[in-house]
Coordinates of C-alpha atoms in Angstrom, one line a residue:
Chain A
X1 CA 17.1 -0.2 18.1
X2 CA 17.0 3.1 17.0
X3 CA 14.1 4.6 16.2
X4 CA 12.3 8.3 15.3
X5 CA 8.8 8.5 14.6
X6 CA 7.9 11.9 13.1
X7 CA 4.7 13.5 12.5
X8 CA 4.5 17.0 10.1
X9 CA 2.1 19.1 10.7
X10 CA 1.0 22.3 8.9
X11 CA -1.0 24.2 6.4
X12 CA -0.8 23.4 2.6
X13 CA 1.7 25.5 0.9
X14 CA 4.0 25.2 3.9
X15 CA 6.1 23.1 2.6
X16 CA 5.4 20.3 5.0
X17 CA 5.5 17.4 2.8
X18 CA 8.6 18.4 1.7
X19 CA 10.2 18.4 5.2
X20 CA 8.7 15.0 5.6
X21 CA 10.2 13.7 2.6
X22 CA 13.7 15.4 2.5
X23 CA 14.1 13.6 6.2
X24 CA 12.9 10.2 4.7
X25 CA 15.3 10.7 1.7
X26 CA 18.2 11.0 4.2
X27 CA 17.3 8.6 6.5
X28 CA 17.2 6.1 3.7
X29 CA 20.8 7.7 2.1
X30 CA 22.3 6.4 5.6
X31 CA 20.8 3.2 5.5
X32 CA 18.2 3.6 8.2
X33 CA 14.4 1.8 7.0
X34 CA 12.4 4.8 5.9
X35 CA 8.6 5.2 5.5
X36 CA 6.8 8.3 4.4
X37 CA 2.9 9.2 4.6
X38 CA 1.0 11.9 3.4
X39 CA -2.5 12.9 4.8
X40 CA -4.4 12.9 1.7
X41 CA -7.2 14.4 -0.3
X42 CA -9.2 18.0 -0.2
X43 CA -6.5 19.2 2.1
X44 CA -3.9 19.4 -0.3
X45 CA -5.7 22.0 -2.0
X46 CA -5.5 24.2 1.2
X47 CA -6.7 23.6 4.9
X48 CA -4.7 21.5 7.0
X49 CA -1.7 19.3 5.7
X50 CA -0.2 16.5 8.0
X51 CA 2.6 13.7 7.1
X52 CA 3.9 10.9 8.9
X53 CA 8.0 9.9 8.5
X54 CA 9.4 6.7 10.0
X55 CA 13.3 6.5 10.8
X56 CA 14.7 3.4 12.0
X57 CA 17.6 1.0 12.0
X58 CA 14.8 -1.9 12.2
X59 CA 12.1 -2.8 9.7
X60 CA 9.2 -0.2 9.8
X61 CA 6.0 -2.0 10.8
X62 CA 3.4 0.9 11.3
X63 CA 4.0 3.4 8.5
X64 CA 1.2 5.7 10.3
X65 CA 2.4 7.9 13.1
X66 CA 0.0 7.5 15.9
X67 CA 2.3 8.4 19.0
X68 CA 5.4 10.4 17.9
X69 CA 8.3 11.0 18.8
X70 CA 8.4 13.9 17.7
X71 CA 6.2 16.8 16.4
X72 CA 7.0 19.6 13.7
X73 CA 3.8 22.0 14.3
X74 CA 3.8 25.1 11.7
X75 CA 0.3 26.1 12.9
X76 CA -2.1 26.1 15.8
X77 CA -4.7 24.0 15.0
X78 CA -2.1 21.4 14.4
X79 CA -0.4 21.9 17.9
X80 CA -3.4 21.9 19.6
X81 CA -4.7 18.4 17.3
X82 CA -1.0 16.7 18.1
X83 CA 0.6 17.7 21.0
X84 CA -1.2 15.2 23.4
X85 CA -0.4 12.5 21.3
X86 CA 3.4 12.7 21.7
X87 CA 5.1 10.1 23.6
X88 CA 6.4 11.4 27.2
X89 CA 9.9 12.1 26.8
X90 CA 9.7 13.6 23.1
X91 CA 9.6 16.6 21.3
X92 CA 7.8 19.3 19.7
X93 CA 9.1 21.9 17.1
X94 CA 7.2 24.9 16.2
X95 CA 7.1 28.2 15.2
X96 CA 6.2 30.9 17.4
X97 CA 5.5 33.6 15.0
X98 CA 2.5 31.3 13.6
X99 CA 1.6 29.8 17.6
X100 CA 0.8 32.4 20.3
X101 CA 0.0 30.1 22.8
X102 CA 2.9 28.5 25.6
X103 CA 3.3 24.7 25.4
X104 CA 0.4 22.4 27.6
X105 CA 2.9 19.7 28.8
X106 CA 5.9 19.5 30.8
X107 CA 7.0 15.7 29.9
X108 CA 8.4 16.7 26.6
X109 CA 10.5 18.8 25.5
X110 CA 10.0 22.3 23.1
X111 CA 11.7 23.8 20.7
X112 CA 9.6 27.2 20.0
X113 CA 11.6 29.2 17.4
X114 CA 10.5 31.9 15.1
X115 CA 11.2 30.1 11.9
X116 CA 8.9 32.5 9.7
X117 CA 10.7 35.3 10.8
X118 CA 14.4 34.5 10.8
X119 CA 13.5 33.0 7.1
X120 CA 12.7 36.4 5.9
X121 CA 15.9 37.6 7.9
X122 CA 18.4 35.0 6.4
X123 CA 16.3 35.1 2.6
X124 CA 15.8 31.3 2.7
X125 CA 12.7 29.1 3.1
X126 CA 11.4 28.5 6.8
X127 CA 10.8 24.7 6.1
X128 CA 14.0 24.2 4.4
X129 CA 15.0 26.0 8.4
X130 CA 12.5 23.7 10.1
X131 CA 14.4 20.4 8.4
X132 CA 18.1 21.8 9.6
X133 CA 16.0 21.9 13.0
X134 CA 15.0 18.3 13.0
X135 CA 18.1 17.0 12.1
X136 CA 19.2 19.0 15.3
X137 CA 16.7 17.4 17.4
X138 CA 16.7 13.6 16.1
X139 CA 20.9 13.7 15.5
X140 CA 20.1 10.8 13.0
X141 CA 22.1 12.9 10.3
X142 CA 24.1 16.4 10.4
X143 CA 23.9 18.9 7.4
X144 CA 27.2 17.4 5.8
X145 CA 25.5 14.2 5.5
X146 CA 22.4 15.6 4.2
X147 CA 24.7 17.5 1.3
X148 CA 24.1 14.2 -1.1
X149 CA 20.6 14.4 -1.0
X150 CA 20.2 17.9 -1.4
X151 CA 22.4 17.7 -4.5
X152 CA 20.2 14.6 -5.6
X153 CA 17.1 16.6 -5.3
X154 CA 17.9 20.0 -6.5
X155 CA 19.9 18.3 -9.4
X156 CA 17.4 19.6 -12.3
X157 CA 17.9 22.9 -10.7
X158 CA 21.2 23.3 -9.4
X159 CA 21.3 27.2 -8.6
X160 CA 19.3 25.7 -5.5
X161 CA 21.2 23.6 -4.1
X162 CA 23.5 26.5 -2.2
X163 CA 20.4 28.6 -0.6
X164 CA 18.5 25.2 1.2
X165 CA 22.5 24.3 2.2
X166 CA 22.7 27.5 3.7
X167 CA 19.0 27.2 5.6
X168 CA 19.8 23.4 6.2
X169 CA 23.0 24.8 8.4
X170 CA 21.4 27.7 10.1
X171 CA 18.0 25.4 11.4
X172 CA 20.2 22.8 12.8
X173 CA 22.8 25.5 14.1
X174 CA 19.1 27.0 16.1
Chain B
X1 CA 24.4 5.7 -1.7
X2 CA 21.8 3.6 -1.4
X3 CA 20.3 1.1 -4.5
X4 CA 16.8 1.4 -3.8
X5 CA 14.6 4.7 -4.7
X6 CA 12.0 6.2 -2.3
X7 CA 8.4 5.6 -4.4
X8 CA 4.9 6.2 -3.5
X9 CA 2.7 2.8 -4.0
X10 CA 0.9 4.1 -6.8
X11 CA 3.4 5.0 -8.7
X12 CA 5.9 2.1 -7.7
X13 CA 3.0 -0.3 -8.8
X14 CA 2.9 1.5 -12.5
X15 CA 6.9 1.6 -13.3
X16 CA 6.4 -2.2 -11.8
X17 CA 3.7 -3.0 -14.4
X18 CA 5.7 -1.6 -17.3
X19 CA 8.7 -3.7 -16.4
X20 CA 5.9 -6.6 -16.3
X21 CA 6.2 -6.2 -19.7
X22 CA 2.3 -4.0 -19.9
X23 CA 2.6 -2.0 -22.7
X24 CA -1.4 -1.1 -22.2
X25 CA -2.9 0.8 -19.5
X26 CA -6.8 1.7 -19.7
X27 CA -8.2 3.5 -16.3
X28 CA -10.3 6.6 -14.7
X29 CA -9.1 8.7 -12.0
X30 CA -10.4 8.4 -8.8
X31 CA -8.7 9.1 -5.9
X32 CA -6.5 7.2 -3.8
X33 CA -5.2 5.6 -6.8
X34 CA -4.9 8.4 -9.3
X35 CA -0.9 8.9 -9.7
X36 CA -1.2 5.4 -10.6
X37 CA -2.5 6.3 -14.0
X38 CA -1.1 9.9 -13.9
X39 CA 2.7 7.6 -13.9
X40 CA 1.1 5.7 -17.0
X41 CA -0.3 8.7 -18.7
X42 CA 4.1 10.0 -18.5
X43 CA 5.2 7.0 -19.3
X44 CA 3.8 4.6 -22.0
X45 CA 4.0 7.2 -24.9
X46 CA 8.1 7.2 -23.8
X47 CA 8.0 3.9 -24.7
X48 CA 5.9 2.4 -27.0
X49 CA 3.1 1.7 -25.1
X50 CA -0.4 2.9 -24.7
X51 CA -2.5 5.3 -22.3
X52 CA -5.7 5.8 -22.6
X53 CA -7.7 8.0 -20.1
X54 CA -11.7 6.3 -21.1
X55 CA -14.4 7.9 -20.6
X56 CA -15.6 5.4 -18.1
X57 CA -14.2 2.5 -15.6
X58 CA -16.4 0.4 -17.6
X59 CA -15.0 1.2 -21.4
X60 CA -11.5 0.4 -19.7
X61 CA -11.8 -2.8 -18.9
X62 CA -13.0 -3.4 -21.9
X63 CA -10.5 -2.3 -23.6
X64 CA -8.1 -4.1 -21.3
X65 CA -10.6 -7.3 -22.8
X66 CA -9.4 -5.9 -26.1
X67 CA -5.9 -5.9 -25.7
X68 CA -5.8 -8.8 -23.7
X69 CA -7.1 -10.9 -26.6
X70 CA -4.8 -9.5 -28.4
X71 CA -1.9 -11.0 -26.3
X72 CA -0.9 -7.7 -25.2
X73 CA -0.1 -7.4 -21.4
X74 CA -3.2 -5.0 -20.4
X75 CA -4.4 -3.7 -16.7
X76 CA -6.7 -1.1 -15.0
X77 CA -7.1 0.1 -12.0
X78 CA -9.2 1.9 -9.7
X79 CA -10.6 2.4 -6.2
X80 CA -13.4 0.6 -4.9
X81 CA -16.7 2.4 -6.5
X82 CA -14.8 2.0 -10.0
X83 CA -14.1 -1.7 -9.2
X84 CA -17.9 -2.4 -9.3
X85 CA -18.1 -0.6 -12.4
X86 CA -15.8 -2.9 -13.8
X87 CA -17.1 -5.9 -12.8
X88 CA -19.0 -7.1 -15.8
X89 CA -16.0 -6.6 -17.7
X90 CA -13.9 -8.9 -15.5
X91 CA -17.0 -11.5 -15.5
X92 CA -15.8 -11.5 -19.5
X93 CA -12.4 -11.5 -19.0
X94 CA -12.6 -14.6 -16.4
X95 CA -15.4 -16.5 -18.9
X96 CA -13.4 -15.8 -22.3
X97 CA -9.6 -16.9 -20.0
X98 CA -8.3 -13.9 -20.8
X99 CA -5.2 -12.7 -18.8
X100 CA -5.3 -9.0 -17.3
X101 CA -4.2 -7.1 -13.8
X102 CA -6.6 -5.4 -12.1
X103 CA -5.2 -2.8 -9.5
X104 CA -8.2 -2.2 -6.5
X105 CA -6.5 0.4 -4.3
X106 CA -9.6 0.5 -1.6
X107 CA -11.4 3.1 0.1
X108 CA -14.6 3.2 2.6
X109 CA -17.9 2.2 1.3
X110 CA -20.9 1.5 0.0
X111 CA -21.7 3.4 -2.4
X112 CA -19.4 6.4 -3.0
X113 CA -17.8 5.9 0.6
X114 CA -14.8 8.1 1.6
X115 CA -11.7 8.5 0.5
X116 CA -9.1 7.2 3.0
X117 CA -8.0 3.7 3.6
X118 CA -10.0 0.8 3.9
X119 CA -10.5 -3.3 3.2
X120 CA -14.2 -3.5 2.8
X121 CA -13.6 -5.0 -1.1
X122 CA -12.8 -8.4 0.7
X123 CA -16.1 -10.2 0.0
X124 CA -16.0 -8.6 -3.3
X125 CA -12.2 -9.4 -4.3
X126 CA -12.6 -13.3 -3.1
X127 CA -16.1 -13.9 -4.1
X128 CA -18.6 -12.0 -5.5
X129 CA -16.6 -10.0 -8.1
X130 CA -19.1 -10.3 -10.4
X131 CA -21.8 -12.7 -12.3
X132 CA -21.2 -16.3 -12.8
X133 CA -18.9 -19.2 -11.8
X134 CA -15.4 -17.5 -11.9
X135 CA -12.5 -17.2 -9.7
X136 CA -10.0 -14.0 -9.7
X137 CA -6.5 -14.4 -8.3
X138 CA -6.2 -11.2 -5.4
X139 CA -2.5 -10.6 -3.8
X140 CA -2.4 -8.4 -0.7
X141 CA 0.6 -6.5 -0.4
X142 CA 1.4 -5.0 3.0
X143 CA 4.5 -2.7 1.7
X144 CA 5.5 -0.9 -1.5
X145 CA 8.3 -3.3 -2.2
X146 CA 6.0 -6.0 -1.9
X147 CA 3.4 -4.4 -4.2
X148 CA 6.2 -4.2 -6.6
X149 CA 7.5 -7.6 -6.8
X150 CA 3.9 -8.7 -6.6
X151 CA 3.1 -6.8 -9.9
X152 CA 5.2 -9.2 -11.7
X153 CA 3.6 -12.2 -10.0
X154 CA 0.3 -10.8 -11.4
X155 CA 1.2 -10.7 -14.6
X156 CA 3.2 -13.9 -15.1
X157 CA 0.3 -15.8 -12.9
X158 CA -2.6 -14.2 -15.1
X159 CA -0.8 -15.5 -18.0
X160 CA 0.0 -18.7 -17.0
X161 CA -3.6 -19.5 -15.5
X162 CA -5.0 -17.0 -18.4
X163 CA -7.2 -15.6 -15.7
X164 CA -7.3 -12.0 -13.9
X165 CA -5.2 -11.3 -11.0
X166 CA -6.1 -8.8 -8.5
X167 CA -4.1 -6.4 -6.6
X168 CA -5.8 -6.0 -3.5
X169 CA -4.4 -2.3 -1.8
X170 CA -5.8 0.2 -0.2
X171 CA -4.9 4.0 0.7
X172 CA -2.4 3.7 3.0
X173 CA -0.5 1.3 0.2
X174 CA -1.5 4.0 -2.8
X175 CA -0.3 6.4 -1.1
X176 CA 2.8 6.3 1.1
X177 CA 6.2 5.9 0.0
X178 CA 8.5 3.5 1.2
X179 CA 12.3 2.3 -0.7
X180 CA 11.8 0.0 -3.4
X181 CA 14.4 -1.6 -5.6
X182 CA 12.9 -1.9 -8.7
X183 CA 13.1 -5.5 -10.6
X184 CA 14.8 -5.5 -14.0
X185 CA 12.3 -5.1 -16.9
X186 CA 11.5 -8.5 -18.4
X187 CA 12.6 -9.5 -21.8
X188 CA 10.8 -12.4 -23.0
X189 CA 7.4 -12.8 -22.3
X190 CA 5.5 -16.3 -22.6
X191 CA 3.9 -17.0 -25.9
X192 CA -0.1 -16.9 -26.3
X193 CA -0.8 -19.0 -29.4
X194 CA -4.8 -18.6 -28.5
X195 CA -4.3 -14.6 -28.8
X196 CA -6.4 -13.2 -31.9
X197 CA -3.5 -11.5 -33.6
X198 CA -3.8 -12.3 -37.1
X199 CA -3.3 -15.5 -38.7
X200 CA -1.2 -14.4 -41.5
X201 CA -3.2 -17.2 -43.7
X202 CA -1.0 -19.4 -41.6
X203 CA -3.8 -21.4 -39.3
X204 CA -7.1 -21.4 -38.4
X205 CA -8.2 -17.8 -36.5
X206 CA -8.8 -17.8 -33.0
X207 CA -12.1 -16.9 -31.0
X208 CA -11.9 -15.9 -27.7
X209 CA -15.7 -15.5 -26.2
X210 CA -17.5 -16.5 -22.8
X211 CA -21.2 -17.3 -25.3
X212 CA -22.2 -20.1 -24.8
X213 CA -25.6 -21.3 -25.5
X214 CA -25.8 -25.0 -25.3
X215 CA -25.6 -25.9 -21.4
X216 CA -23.5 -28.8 -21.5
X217 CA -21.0 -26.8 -23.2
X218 CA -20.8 -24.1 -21.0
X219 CA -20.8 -26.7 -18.2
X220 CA -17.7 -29.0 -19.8
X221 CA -15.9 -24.8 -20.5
X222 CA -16.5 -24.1 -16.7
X223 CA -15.5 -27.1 -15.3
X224 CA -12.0 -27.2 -17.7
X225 CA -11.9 -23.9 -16.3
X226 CA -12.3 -25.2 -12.5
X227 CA -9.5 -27.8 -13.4
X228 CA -7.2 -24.5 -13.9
X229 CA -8.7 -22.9 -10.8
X230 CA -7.4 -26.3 -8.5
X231 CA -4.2 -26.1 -9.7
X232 CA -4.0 -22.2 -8.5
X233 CA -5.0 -23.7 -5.1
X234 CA -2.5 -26.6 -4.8
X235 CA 1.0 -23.9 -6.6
X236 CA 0.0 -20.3 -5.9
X237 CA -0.6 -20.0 -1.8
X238 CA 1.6 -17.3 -0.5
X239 CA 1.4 -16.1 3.4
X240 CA 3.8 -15.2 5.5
X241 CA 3.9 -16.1 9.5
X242 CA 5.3 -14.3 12.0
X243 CA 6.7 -15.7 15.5
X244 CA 3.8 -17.9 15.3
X245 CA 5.7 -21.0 16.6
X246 CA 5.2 -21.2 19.9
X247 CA 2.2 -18.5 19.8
X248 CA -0.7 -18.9 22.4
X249 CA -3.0 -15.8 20.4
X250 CA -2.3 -15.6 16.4
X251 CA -3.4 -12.4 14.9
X252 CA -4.4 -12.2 11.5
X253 CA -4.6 -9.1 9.0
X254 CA -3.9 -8.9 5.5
X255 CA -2.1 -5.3 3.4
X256 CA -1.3 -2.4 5.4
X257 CA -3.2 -3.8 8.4
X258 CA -0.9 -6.4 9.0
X259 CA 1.8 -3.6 9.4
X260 CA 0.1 -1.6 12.1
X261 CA -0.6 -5.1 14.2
X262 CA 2.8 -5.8 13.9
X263 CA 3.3 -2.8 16.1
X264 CA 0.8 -4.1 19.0
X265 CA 2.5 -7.9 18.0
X266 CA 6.0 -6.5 19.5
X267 CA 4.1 -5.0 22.4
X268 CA 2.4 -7.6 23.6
X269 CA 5.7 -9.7 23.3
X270 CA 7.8 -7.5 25.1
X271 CA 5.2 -8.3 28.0
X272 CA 5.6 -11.9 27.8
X273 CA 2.7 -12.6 26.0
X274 CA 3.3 -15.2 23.1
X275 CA 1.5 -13.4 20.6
X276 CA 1.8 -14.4 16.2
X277 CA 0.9 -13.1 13.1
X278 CA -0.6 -15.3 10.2
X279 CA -0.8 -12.5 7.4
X280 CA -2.6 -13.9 3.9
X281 CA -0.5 -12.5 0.8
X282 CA -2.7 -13.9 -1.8
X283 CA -6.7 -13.7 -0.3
X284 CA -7.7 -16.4 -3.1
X285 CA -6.6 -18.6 -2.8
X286 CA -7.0 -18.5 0.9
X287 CA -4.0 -20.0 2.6
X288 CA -6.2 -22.3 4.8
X289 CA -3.2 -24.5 5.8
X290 CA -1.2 -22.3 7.7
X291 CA -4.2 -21.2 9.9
X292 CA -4.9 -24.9 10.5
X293 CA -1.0 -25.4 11.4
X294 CA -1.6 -22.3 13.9
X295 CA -4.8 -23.9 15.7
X296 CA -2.7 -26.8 16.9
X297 CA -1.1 -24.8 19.5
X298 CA -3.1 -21.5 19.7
X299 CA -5.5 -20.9 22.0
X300 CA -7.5 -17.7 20.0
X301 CA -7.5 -15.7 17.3
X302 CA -7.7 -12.0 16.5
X303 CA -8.7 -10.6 13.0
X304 CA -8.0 -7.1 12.6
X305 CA -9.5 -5.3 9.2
X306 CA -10.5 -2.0 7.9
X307 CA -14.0 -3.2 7.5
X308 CA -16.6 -4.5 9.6
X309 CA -15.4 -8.3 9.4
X310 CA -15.0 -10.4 5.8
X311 CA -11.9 -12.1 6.0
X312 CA -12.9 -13.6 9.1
X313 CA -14.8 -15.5 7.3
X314 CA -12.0 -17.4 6.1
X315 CA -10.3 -17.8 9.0
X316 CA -13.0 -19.4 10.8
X317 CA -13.4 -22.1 7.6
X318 CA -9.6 -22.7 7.7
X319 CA -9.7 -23.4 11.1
X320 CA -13.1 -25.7 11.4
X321 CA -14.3 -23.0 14.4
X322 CA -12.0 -25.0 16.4
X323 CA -10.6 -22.1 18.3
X324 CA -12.4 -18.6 19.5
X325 CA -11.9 -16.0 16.4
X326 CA -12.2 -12.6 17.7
X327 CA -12.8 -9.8 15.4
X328 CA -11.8 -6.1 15.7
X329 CA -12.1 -3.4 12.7
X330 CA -12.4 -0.3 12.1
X331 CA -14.6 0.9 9.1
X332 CA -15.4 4.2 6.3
X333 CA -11.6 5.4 6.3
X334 CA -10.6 5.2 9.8
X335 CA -7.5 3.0 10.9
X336 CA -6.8 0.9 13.7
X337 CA -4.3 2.0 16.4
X338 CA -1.6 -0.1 17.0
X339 CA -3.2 0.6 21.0
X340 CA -6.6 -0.2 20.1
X341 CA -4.9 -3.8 18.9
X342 CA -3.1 -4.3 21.9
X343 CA -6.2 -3.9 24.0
X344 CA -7.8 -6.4 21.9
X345 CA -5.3 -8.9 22.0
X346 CA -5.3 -8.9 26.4
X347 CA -9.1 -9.0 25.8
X348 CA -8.7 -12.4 24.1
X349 CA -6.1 -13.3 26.7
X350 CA -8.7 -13.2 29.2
X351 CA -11.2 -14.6 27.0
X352 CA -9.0 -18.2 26.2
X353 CA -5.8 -18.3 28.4

């Protein structure tokens, strides 16, 4: 059994539930069981914005992510909320330009990458960079597999399919 | 490429009830079942059908009385403080046997609660829905493709029984997304001669109504209606068990709890403890039998709910009290850990092994 159990973590407008659902879109393209969950309410209005993404090549029973595998954290307060709560022997992305702090724990392992600023450098979204990241880190799909869905989902706007290609490659190249 | 379609619950339950065959949707937003109407409000002008945003939960169902005497496939839906808004309504739609869906998608209460998940509509959804000798039908899906395929049940059970059928969610099934293959949209619905659709001068017109003044009438109307209501018992139990053969300890949840004890379920089996699930799929009517086939071999029983304990209620009446039923739940919007399940299920261990 193969099995990734993903928890987003951000600010609104970060793009987080996108990253959450662009993995569970994959995942299901390559016939792994899927599951997606958005923190809900006031905060998607601003304030804190979380979401849970199941993987798996067995039947999903949880959809929530409790314990993850691993951890995308795009702020601090959602480092500091989550990174306890990763299972020993997973890992945590996040973004140093937007976390000043050095990891707590030495049982998993980090990814700290400036993803706000090498967006700006390569012209592309960070979370589109953040997703190519994750596909690194779980290996359940590379960025050739992924070129379906992006197709799929940038289909009524096809001028932007090319631009998340290009920051799909580069985050999982990181 | 796959054949299914990633869909959150709200909106996987509307395209559902379309190709049910509804073709009119009355609600009120309130969150977390808003995109549910939102996907109505998109769709039923495309084709044919009707949206109406009301300007209250209780004109809706009214209007879904409307339409549903009309013959029309008709549903609501809401979150629990809009539910007890619309209870009088359904109290009419049960006593005049009118057909109609009614879509609960549950968060914390009393009063206006929280807004994140919960399952403290039990009592209500089984029982006390409203005023008078009635019965509603309540299904309790535990995934989105379950809630979909369920959404036809509704319909063609609250047709066939010409009673209202419940949807019993709550936040976690409004609002995550799961694949779903979607069911083909049906083309032949059943035909409702007692509808009041015009009589063309061709018969005598219909009444639908739930007056009735002379007691031995109403009584003789309730008690036909009771006849229906036994035959729902005997055809319509659904429930699904879970490596409950040879289980020592059967835990119990219904919806999107049943899918986070699943989790502690596999846990507590990987450590050699024989551990089941009995998981309701339609709350009324209460599948009593398959707890009773349980307590033959088990030893104790765990019920795990978002609430502070209803369903347990039914599990101790399905099983006589013959067996220890111990309750965990968590209540106003939080959720239960898979952990805090597990610890509960080697707490019962001790307690009955």
């Amino acid at each position: 059994m193969k099995e990734f159990n993903i928890l987003i973590a951000g600010s609104g407008g970060q793009g987080v539930q996108t990253i959450g659902k662009l993995m569970t879109e994959i995942g299901m393209e390559h016939g792994f069981e899927v599951s997606f969950i958005p923190s809900y309410g006031p905060e998607m209005r601003g304030g804190t914005s979380n979401c849970g993404v199941n993987i798996s090549t067995e039947p999903i029973a949880s959809p929530l992510v409790v314990t993850p595998t691993q951890l995308v954290a795009l702020n601090l307060p959602s480092l500091d909320k989550f990174e306890t709560s990763v299972v020993p022997g997973g890992s945590v992305i996040y973004d140093t330009d937007l976390i000043g702090r050095a990891p707590a724990r030495t049982d998993v392992t980090y990814y700290g990458i400036p993803f706000t600023t090498l967006a700006e450098q390569l012209g592309v979204k960070a979370n589109m960079l953040v997703s190519g990241k994750l596909l690194a880190v779980t290996g359940f799909c590379d960025p050739d597999g992924a070129e379906s869905t992006i197709r799929a989902l940038t289909a009524k706007r096809p001028a932007f399919f090319e631009p998340n290609m290009k920051a799909l490659r580069a985050g999982f190249a990181l | 490429m796959s054949d299914k379609i990633l869909m959150k619950g709200n909106e996987a339950l509307a395209e559902a009830a379309i190709r049910a065959g509804c073709r009119c949707f009355f609600g009120y937003p309130i969150t977390p079942q808003t995109q549910l109407p939102e996907y109505m409000a998109k769709k039923m002008p495309k084709i044919g059908g009707t949206f109406l945003q009301s300007e209250s939960e209780i004109a809706a169902i009214n209007m879904v009385l409307g339409a549903s005497a009309a013959g029309v496939r008709a549903m609501t839906s809401s979150s629990s403080p809009g539910i007890s808004l619309k209870a009088e309504g359904i109290s009419y739609l049960a006593g005049s046997d009118l057909p109609a869906v009614i879509v609960n998608i549950q968060r914390g209460g009393p009063g206006l609660g929280g807004i994140q998940p919960s399952q403290a509509d039990y009592w209500q959804a089984t029982r006390g829905l409203a005023h008078g000798d009635f019965r509603v039908l309540s299904l309790a899906p535990a995934g989105i493709q379950e809630a979909v395929d369920l959404m036809g049940t509704a319909f063609d059970l609250a047709d066939k029984y010409r009673m209202p059928v419940m949807i019993l969610g709550d936040g976690i099934i409004g609002q995550m997304m799961e694949p779903v293959r979607l069911p083909d949209p049906v083309t032949e619905l059943p035909e409702k001669p007692w509808a009041a659709k015009g009589t063309r001068g061709a018969r005598k017109h219909n009444i639908l109504n739930s007056l009735y003044i002379q007691p031995e009438e109403l009584e003789r109307v309730v008690r036909e209606r009771y006849e229906r209501y036994a035959e729902v018992e005997k055809n319509e139990v659904r429930v699904e068990t879970w490596l409950a053969e040879d289980a020592d300890i059967i835990v119990t949840a219904y919806g999107s709890t049943a899918r986070i004890c699943r989790n502690a379920i596999r846990a507590a089996r990987a450590d050699g403890i024989k551990v089941g699930m009995v998981r309701p799929i339609t709350l009324w009517p209460f599948p009593s039998a398959a707890y009773a086939e349980a307590a033959a071999h088990a030893k104790g029983f765990l019920d795990v709910e978002m609430s502070m304990g209803q369903m347990i209620d039914d599990v101790r009446l399905a099983i006589g009290c013959s067996r220890p039923v111990r309750f965990f739940g968590r209540t106003g919007g939080v959720v239960p850990t898979p952990a805090e399940i597990r610890a509960e299920i080697d707490a019962l261990c001790k307690e009955v092994l």
